[in-house]
């Protein structure tokens, strides 16, 4: 939790309370339903919460923005972002019912009012959103094919509506199609922990 405070200094008491509760809740749920690998659960804040919050270093969502978290698993990046942006609306979807159940239970337990979780495949999601966020769910071209239909025409933010993904590794082949539009921001620009080296926020306007 210290590293979250280190990079996000203007959190309210309510946001800090919600973030602090995540540790106990994810440990408790993970013992029943494996949403985070057993050996990684003790790195919850660095590898999952802070990693999710890197998106907030790239874009400051304006109040009223609607965001879809595609393939949220147990709630990442959606839950940390919903805590950071209480005036935005988040819908978290995942094709695995057990995982989405954990995301919903965690959101309810910490009193997140701006976050709804649904057991749904991306192909079946019909809503419109300014942004679709995801964390290493599938290659970018595959994701774009599925979510293009969900990108709203309404613009509220300084950045054009589109897809924002957390991705690591070699991205050259994945972004080749979108060379001119895609923006790749290394997370190590913002966070100095070793683990973030080679990890990026990838933004593609649609």
PDB file of C-alpha atoms in Angstrom:
ATOM      1  CA  UNK A   1       0.000   0.000   0.000  1.00  0.00           C
ATOM      2  CA  UNK A   2       2.993   2.317   0.605  1.00  0.00           C
ATOM      3  CA  UNK A   3       3.831   2.361  -3.093  1.00  0.00           C
ATOM      4  CA  UNK A   4       0.254   3.398  -3.920  1.00  0.00           C
ATOM      5  CA  UNK A   5       0.509   6.343  -1.501  1.00  0.00           C
ATOM      6  CA  UNK A   6       3.919   7.207  -2.945  1.00  0.00           C
ATOM      7  CA  UNK A   7       2.609   7.782  -6.473  1.00  0.00           C
ATOM      8  CA  UNK A   8      -0.918   8.983  -5.670  1.00  0.00           C
ATOM      9  CA  UNK A   9      -0.568  11.670  -3.046  1.00  0.00           C
ATOM     10  CA  UNK A  10      -3.993  13.317  -3.339  1.00  0.00           C
ATOM     11  CA  UNK A  11      -6.186  10.378  -2.382  1.00  0.00           C
ATOM     12  CA  UNK A  12      -9.138  11.126  -0.110  1.00  0.00           C
ATOM     13  CA  UNK A  13      -9.682   9.300   3.184  1.00  0.00           C
ATOM     14  CA  UNK A  14     -12.463   7.304   1.503  1.00  0.00           C
ATOM     15  CA  UNK A  15     -10.202   6.246  -1.392  1.00  0.00           C
ATOM     16  CA  UNK A  16      -7.459   5.212   1.032  1.00  0.00           C
ATOM     17  CA  UNK A  17      -9.976   3.238   3.104  1.00  0.00           C
ATOM     18  CA  UNK A  18     -11.225   1.422  -0.016  1.00  0.00           C
ATOM     19  CA  UNK A  19      -7.724   0.654  -1.273  1.00  0.00           C
ATOM     20  CA  UNK A  20      -6.590  -0.623   2.128  1.00  0.00           C
ATOM     21  CA  UNK A  21      -9.557  -3.023   2.308  1.00  0.00           C
ATOM     22  CA  UNK A  22      -8.515  -4.738  -0.926  1.00  0.00           C
ATOM     23  CA  UNK A  23      -5.718  -6.691   0.741  1.00  0.00           C
ATOM     24  CA  UNK A  24      -7.887  -8.589   3.215  1.00  0.00           C
ATOM     25  CA  UNK A  25     -10.722  -9.089   0.714  1.00  0.00           C
ATOM     26  CA  UNK A  26      -8.552 -10.512  -2.062  1.00  0.00           C
ATOM     27  CA  UNK A  27      -6.679 -12.769   0.365  1.00  0.00           C
ATOM     28  CA  UNK A  28     -10.000 -14.043   1.692  1.00  0.00           C
ATOM     29  CA  UNK A  29     -11.586 -14.593  -1.733  1.00  0.00           C
ATOM     30  CA  UNK A  30      -8.428 -16.025  -3.254  1.00  0.00           C
ATOM     31  CA  UNK A  31      -8.450 -18.784  -0.664  1.00  0.00           C
ATOM     32  CA  UNK A  32     -11.879 -19.845  -2.048  1.00  0.00           C
ATOM     33  CA  UNK A  33     -11.602 -18.943  -5.749  1.00  0.00           C
ATOM     34  CA  UNK A  34      -8.206 -18.587  -7.356  1.00  0.00           C
ATOM     35  CA  UNK A  35      -8.317 -15.202  -9.134  1.00  0.00           C
ATOM     36  CA  UNK A  36      -4.697 -14.232  -8.454  1.00  0.00           C
ATOM     37  CA  UNK A  37      -1.921 -16.830  -8.531  1.00  0.00           C
ATOM     38  CA  UNK A  38      -1.159 -18.078  -5.021  1.00  0.00           C
ATOM     39  CA  UNK A  39       2.459 -16.961  -5.180  1.00  0.00           C
ATOM     40  CA  UNK A  40       1.472 -13.484  -6.409  1.00  0.00           C
ATOM     41  CA  UNK A  41      -1.243 -12.585  -3.898  1.00  0.00           C
ATOM     42  CA  UNK A  42       1.343 -11.116  -1.501  1.00  0.00           C
ATOM     43  CA  UNK A  43       2.343  -8.685  -4.268  1.00  0.00           C
ATOM     44  CA  UNK A  44      -1.267  -7.520  -4.615  1.00  0.00           C
ATOM     45  CA  UNK A  45      -0.565  -3.786  -4.408  1.00  0.00           C
ATOM     46  CA  UNK A  46       2.439  -3.639  -6.723  1.00  0.00           C
ATOM     47  CA  UNK A  47       1.486  -6.252  -9.323  1.00  0.00           C
ATOM     48  CA  UNK A  48      -2.273  -5.694  -9.470  1.00  0.00           C
ATOM     49  CA  UNK A  49      -3.501  -2.483  -7.818  1.00  0.00           C
ATOM     50  CA  UNK A  50      -0.657  -0.123  -8.775  1.00  0.00           C
ATOM     51  CA  UNK A  51      -0.315  -1.777 -12.188  1.00  0.00           C
ATOM     52  CA  UNK A  52      -4.015  -1.038 -12.827  1.00  0.00           C
ATOM     53  CA  UNK A  53      -3.600   2.551 -11.622  1.00  0.00           C
ATOM     54  CA  UNK A  54      -0.883   3.201 -14.237  1.00  0.00           C
ATOM     55  CA  UNK A  55      -3.762   3.967 -16.631  1.00  0.00           C
ATOM     56  CA  UNK A  56      -4.568   6.998 -14.449  1.00  0.00           C
ATOM     57  CA  UNK A  57      -1.052   8.350 -15.078  1.00  0.00           C
ATOM     58  CA  UNK A  58      -1.773   8.359 -18.808  1.00  0.00           C
ATOM     59  CA  UNK A  59      -5.308   9.752 -18.725  1.00  0.00           C
ATOM     60  CA  UNK A  60      -7.362  11.657 -16.177  1.00  0.00           C
ATOM     61  CA  UNK A  61     -10.928  10.533 -16.929  1.00  0.00           C
ATOM     62  CA  UNK A  62     -13.395  13.410 -16.717  1.00  0.00           C
ATOM     63  CA  UNK A  63     -16.524  13.096 -14.535  1.00  0.00           C
ATOM     64  CA  UNK A  64     -19.326  11.233 -16.334  1.00  0.00           C
ATOM     65  CA  UNK A  65     -16.967   9.123 -18.456  1.00  0.00           C
ATOM     66  CA  UNK A  66     -18.206   5.551 -19.026  1.00  0.00           C
ATOM     67  CA  UNK A  67     -15.548   2.841 -19.092  1.00  0.00           C
ATOM     68  CA  UNK A  68     -15.768  -0.873 -19.902  1.00  0.00           C
ATOM     69  CA  UNK A  69     -13.246  -3.210 -18.270  1.00  0.00           C
ATOM     70  CA  UNK A  70     -12.989  -6.090 -20.758  1.00  0.00           C
ATOM     71  CA  UNK A  71     -11.900  -9.432 -19.246  1.00  0.00           C
ATOM     72  CA  UNK A  72     -11.610  -8.032 -15.732  1.00  0.00           C
ATOM     73  CA  UNK A  73     -10.911 -11.367 -13.999  1.00  0.00           C
ATOM     74  CA  UNK A  74     -11.152 -10.576 -10.286  1.00  0.00           C
ATOM     75  CA  UNK A  75     -11.524  -6.833 -10.921  1.00  0.00           C
ATOM     76  CA  UNK A  76      -8.364  -5.461 -12.557  1.00  0.00           C
ATOM     77  CA  UNK A  77      -7.891  -2.790 -13.763  1.00  0.00           C
ATOM     78  CA  UNK A  78     -11.546  -1.829 -13.136  1.00  0.00           C
ATOM     79  CA  UNK A  79     -11.785  -1.775  -9.334  1.00  0.00           C
ATOM     80  CA  UNK A  80      -8.647   0.327  -8.638  1.00  0.00           C
ATOM     81  CA  UNK A  81      -9.692   2.743 -11.424  1.00  0.00           C
ATOM     82  CA  UNK A  82     -13.256   2.982 -10.081  1.00  0.00           C
ATOM     83  CA  UNK A  83     -11.781   3.911  -6.679  1.00  0.00           C
ATOM     84  CA  UNK A  84      -9.622   6.603  -8.306  1.00  0.00           C
ATOM     85  CA  UNK A  85     -12.441   8.034 -10.441  1.00  0.00           C
ATOM     86  CA  UNK A  86     -15.607   7.994  -8.289  1.00  0.00           C
ATOM     87  CA  UNK A  87     -17.457  10.317 -10.692  1.00  0.00           C
ATOM     88  CA  UNK A  88     -16.990   7.954 -13.665  1.00  0.00           C
ATOM     89  CA  UNK A  89     -18.993   4.801 -14.343  1.00  0.00           C
ATOM     90  CA  UNK A  90     -17.336   1.414 -14.798  1.00  0.00           C
ATOM     91  CA  UNK A  91     -18.744  -1.852 -16.111  1.00  0.00           C
ATOM     92  CA  UNK A  92     -16.583  -4.913 -15.487  1.00  0.00           C
ATOM     93  CA  UNK A  93     -17.179  -7.963 -17.673  1.00  0.00           C
ATOM     94  CA  UNK A  94     -15.616 -11.413 -17.789  1.00  0.00           C
ATOM     95  CA  UNK A  95     -16.579 -14.728 -19.362  1.00  0.00           C
ATOM     96  CA  UNK A  96     -15.695 -16.658 -16.176  1.00  0.00           C
ATOM     97  CA  UNK A  97     -18.561 -16.495 -13.692  1.00  0.00           C
ATOM     98  CA  UNK A  98     -16.499 -17.322 -10.590  1.00  0.00           C
ATOM     99  CA  UNK A  99     -14.063 -14.470 -11.241  1.00  0.00           C
ATOM    100  CA  UNK A 100     -16.759 -11.881 -11.896  1.00  0.00           C
ATOM    101  CA  UNK A 101     -18.463 -12.984  -8.672  1.00  0.00           C
ATOM    102  CA  UNK A 102     -15.276 -12.068  -6.769  1.00  0.00           C
ATOM    103  CA  UNK A 103     -15.086  -8.683  -8.517  1.00  0.00           C
ATOM    104  CA  UNK A 104     -18.716  -7.906  -7.602  1.00  0.00           C
ATOM    105  CA  UNK A 105     -18.293  -9.025  -3.997  1.00  0.00           C
ATOM    106  CA  UNK A 106     -15.136  -6.925  -3.547  1.00  0.00           C
ATOM    107  CA  UNK A 107     -16.775  -3.842  -5.098  1.00  0.00           C
ATOM    108  CA  UNK A 108     -19.816  -4.254  -2.824  1.00  0.00           C
ATOM    109  CA  UNK A 109     -17.695  -4.839   0.291  1.00  0.00           C
ATOM    110  CA  UNK A 110     -15.742  -1.589  -0.154  1.00  0.00           C
ATOM    111  CA  UNK A 111     -18.858   0.409  -1.054  1.00  0.00           C
ATOM    112  CA  UNK A 112     -18.027   1.174  -4.694  1.00  0.00           C
ATOM    113  CA  UNK A 113     -21.183   2.791  -6.083  1.00  0.00           C
ATOM    114  CA  UNK A 114     -19.842   3.477  -9.600  1.00  0.00           C
ATOM    115  CA  UNK A 115     -18.945  -0.067 -10.558  1.00  0.00           C
ATOM    116  CA  UNK A 116     -21.098  -2.874 -11.950  1.00  0.00           C
ATOM    117  CA  UNK A 117     -19.812  -6.384 -12.704  1.00  0.00           C
ATOM    118  CA  UNK A 118     -21.448  -8.743 -15.212  1.00  0.00           C
ATOM    119  CA  UNK A 119     -20.793 -12.319 -16.340  1.00  0.00           C
ATOM    120  CA  UNK A 120     -20.595 -11.603 -20.040  1.00  0.00           C
ATOM    121  CA  UNK A 121     -18.383 -12.253 -23.037  1.00  0.00           C
ATOM    122  CA  UNK A 122     -17.170  -9.185 -24.904  1.00  0.00           C
ATOM    123  CA  UNK A 123     -19.027 -10.273 -28.052  1.00  0.00           C
ATOM    124  CA  UNK A 124     -22.309 -10.058 -26.114  1.00  0.00           C
ATOM    125  CA  UNK A 125     -21.719  -6.635 -24.547  1.00  0.00           C
ATOM    126  CA  UNK A 126     -23.952  -4.070 -26.285  1.00  0.00           C
ATOM    127  CA  UNK A 127     -23.291  -0.898 -24.266  1.00  0.00           C
ATOM    128  CA  UNK A 128     -21.414   2.195 -25.470  1.00  0.00           C
ATOM    129  CA  UNK A 129     -18.380   3.550 -23.606  1.00  0.00           C
ATOM    130  CA  UNK A 130     -15.843   6.287 -24.120  1.00  0.00           C
ATOM    131  CA  UNK A 131     -13.036   3.871 -23.246  1.00  0.00           C
ATOM    132  CA  UNK A 132     -12.457   0.128 -23.075  1.00  0.00           C
ATOM    133  CA  UNK A 133      -9.658  -0.865 -20.681  1.00  0.00           C
ATOM    134  CA  UNK A 134      -8.042  -4.286 -20.342  1.00  0.00           C
ATOM    135  CA  UNK A 135      -5.056  -6.009 -18.828  1.00  0.00           C
ATOM    136  CA  UNK A 136      -3.213  -8.462 -21.111  1.00  0.00           C
ATOM    137  CA  UNK A 137      -6.429 -10.182 -22.159  1.00  0.00           C
ATOM    138  CA  UNK A 138      -5.722 -10.814 -25.863  1.00  0.00           C
ATOM    139  CA  UNK A 139      -3.727  -9.357 -28.768  1.00  0.00           C
ATOM    140  CA  UNK A 140      -4.754  -5.801 -29.644  1.00  0.00           C
ATOM    141  CA  UNK A 141      -6.171  -6.567 -33.154  1.00  0.00           C
ATOM    142  CA  UNK A 142      -8.454  -9.272 -31.676  1.00  0.00           C
ATOM    143  CA  UNK A 143      -9.632  -6.935 -28.917  1.00  0.00           C
ATOM    144  CA  UNK A 144     -10.309  -4.087 -31.363  1.00  0.00           C
ATOM    145  CA  UNK A 145     -12.457  -6.388 -33.540  1.00  0.00           C
ATOM    146  CA  UNK A 146     -14.692  -7.199 -30.571  1.00  0.00           C
ATOM    147  CA  UNK A 147     -14.971  -3.776 -28.898  1.00  0.00           C
ATOM    148  CA  UNK A 148     -15.116  -1.373 -31.851  1.00  0.00           C
ATOM    149  CA  UNK A 149     -18.928  -1.644 -31.655  1.00  0.00           C
ATOM    150  CA  UNK A 150     -18.832  -0.475 -28.014  1.00  0.00           C
ATOM    151  CA  UNK A 151     -16.945   2.808 -28.499  1.00  0.00           C
ATOM    152  CA  UNK A 152     -19.250   5.788 -27.987  1.00  0.00           C
ATOM    153  CA  UNK A 153     -19.380   8.739 -30.384  1.00  0.00           C
ATOM    154  CA  UNK A 154     -19.697  11.139 -27.419  1.00  0.00           C
ATOM    155  CA  UNK A 155     -16.364  12.757 -26.560  1.00  0.00           C
ATOM    156  CA  UNK A 156     -15.840  13.977 -22.979  1.00  0.00           C
ATOM    157  CA  UNK A 157     -12.088  13.730 -22.518  1.00  0.00           C
ATOM    158  CA  UNK A 158      -8.957  15.459 -23.772  1.00  0.00           C
ATOM    159  CA  UNK A 159      -7.911  12.122 -25.332  1.00  0.00           C
ATOM    160  CA  UNK A 160     -10.135  10.693 -28.086  1.00  0.00           C
ATOM    161  CA  UNK A 161     -12.291   7.686 -27.167  1.00  0.00           C
ATOM    162  CA  UNK A 162     -10.631   4.317 -27.652  1.00  0.00           C
ATOM    163  CA  UNK A 163      -8.911   1.318 -26.099  1.00  0.00           C
ATOM    164  CA  UNK A 164      -6.370   1.473 -23.244  1.00  0.00           C
ATOM    165  CA  UNK A 165      -4.503  -1.762 -22.470  1.00  0.00           C
ATOM    166  CA  UNK A 166      -1.862  -2.796 -19.962  1.00  0.00           C
ATOM    167  CA  UNK A 167       0.667  -4.901 -21.853  1.00  0.00           C
ATOM    168  CA  UNK A 168       4.196  -6.220 -21.451  1.00  0.00           C
ATOM    169  CA  UNK A 169       6.740  -7.805 -23.721  1.00  0.00           C
ATOM    170  CA  UNK A 170       7.296  -7.376 -27.420  1.00  0.00           C
ATOM    171  CA  UNK A 171       4.533  -5.235 -28.928  1.00  0.00           C
ATOM    172  CA  UNK A 172       5.892  -4.604 -32.414  1.00  0.00           C
ATOM    173  CA  UNK A 173       3.813  -7.242 -34.235  1.00  0.00           C
ATOM    174  CA  UNK A 174       0.710  -6.445 -32.189  1.00  0.00           C
ATOM    175  CA  UNK A 175       0.670  -2.719 -32.963  1.00  0.00           C
ATOM    176  CA  UNK A 176       1.928  -2.885 -36.557  1.00  0.00           C
ATOM    177  CA  UNK A 177      -1.579  -2.388 -37.928  1.00  0.00           C
ATOM    178  CA  UNK A 178      -2.021   0.807 -35.916  1.00  0.00           C
ATOM    179  CA  UNK A 179       1.473   2.255 -36.223  1.00  0.00           C
ATOM    180  CA  UNK A 180       0.351   5.836 -36.846  1.00  0.00           C
ATOM    181  CA  UNK A 181      -2.336   6.084 -34.146  1.00  0.00           C
ATOM    182  CA  UNK A 182      -1.091   3.902 -31.283  1.00  0.00           C
ATOM    183  CA  UNK A 183       0.608   5.486 -28.277  1.00  0.00           C
ATOM    184  CA  UNK A 184       2.839   3.303 -26.060  1.00  0.00           C
ATOM    185  CA  UNK A 185       3.806   4.693 -22.641  1.00  0.00           C
ATOM    186  CA  UNK A 186       6.331   2.704 -20.533  1.00  0.00           C
ATOM    187  CA  UNK A 187       5.026   2.376 -16.977  1.00  0.00           C
ATOM    188  CA  UNK A 188       8.588   2.863 -15.709  1.00  0.00           C
ATOM    189  CA  UNK A 189       8.151   6.533 -16.742  1.00  0.00           C
ATOM    190  CA  UNK A 190       5.927   6.869 -13.666  1.00  0.00           C
ATOM    191  CA  UNK A 191       6.782   4.015 -11.278  1.00  0.00           C
ATOM    192  CA  UNK A 192      10.369   3.113 -10.377  1.00  0.00           C
ATOM    193  CA  UNK A 193       9.870  -0.463  -9.089  1.00  0.00           C
ATOM    194  CA  UNK A 194      11.883  -3.041 -11.057  1.00  0.00           C
ATOM    195  CA  UNK A 195       8.753  -5.108 -11.794  1.00  0.00           C
ATOM    196  CA  UNK A 196       7.344  -2.406 -14.097  1.00  0.00           C
ATOM    197  CA  UNK A 197      10.281  -2.504 -16.512  1.00  0.00           C
ATOM    198  CA  UNK A 198       9.060  -3.672 -19.909  1.00  0.00           C
ATOM    199  CA  UNK A 199       5.399  -3.032 -19.021  1.00  0.00           C
ATOM    200  CA  UNK A 200       3.374  -0.426 -20.902  1.00  0.00           C
ATOM    201  CA  UNK A 201       0.098   1.421 -21.190  1.00  0.00           C
ATOM    202  CA  UNK A 202      -1.029   1.091 -24.817  1.00  0.00           C
ATOM    203  CA  UNK A 203      -3.611   3.618 -26.056  1.00  0.00           C
ATOM    204  CA  UNK A 204      -5.380   3.339 -29.383  1.00  0.00           C
ATOM    205  CA  UNK A 205      -8.002   5.926 -30.418  1.00  0.00           C
ATOM    206  CA  UNK A 206     -10.947   4.324 -32.239  1.00  0.00           C
TER     207      UNK A 206
END
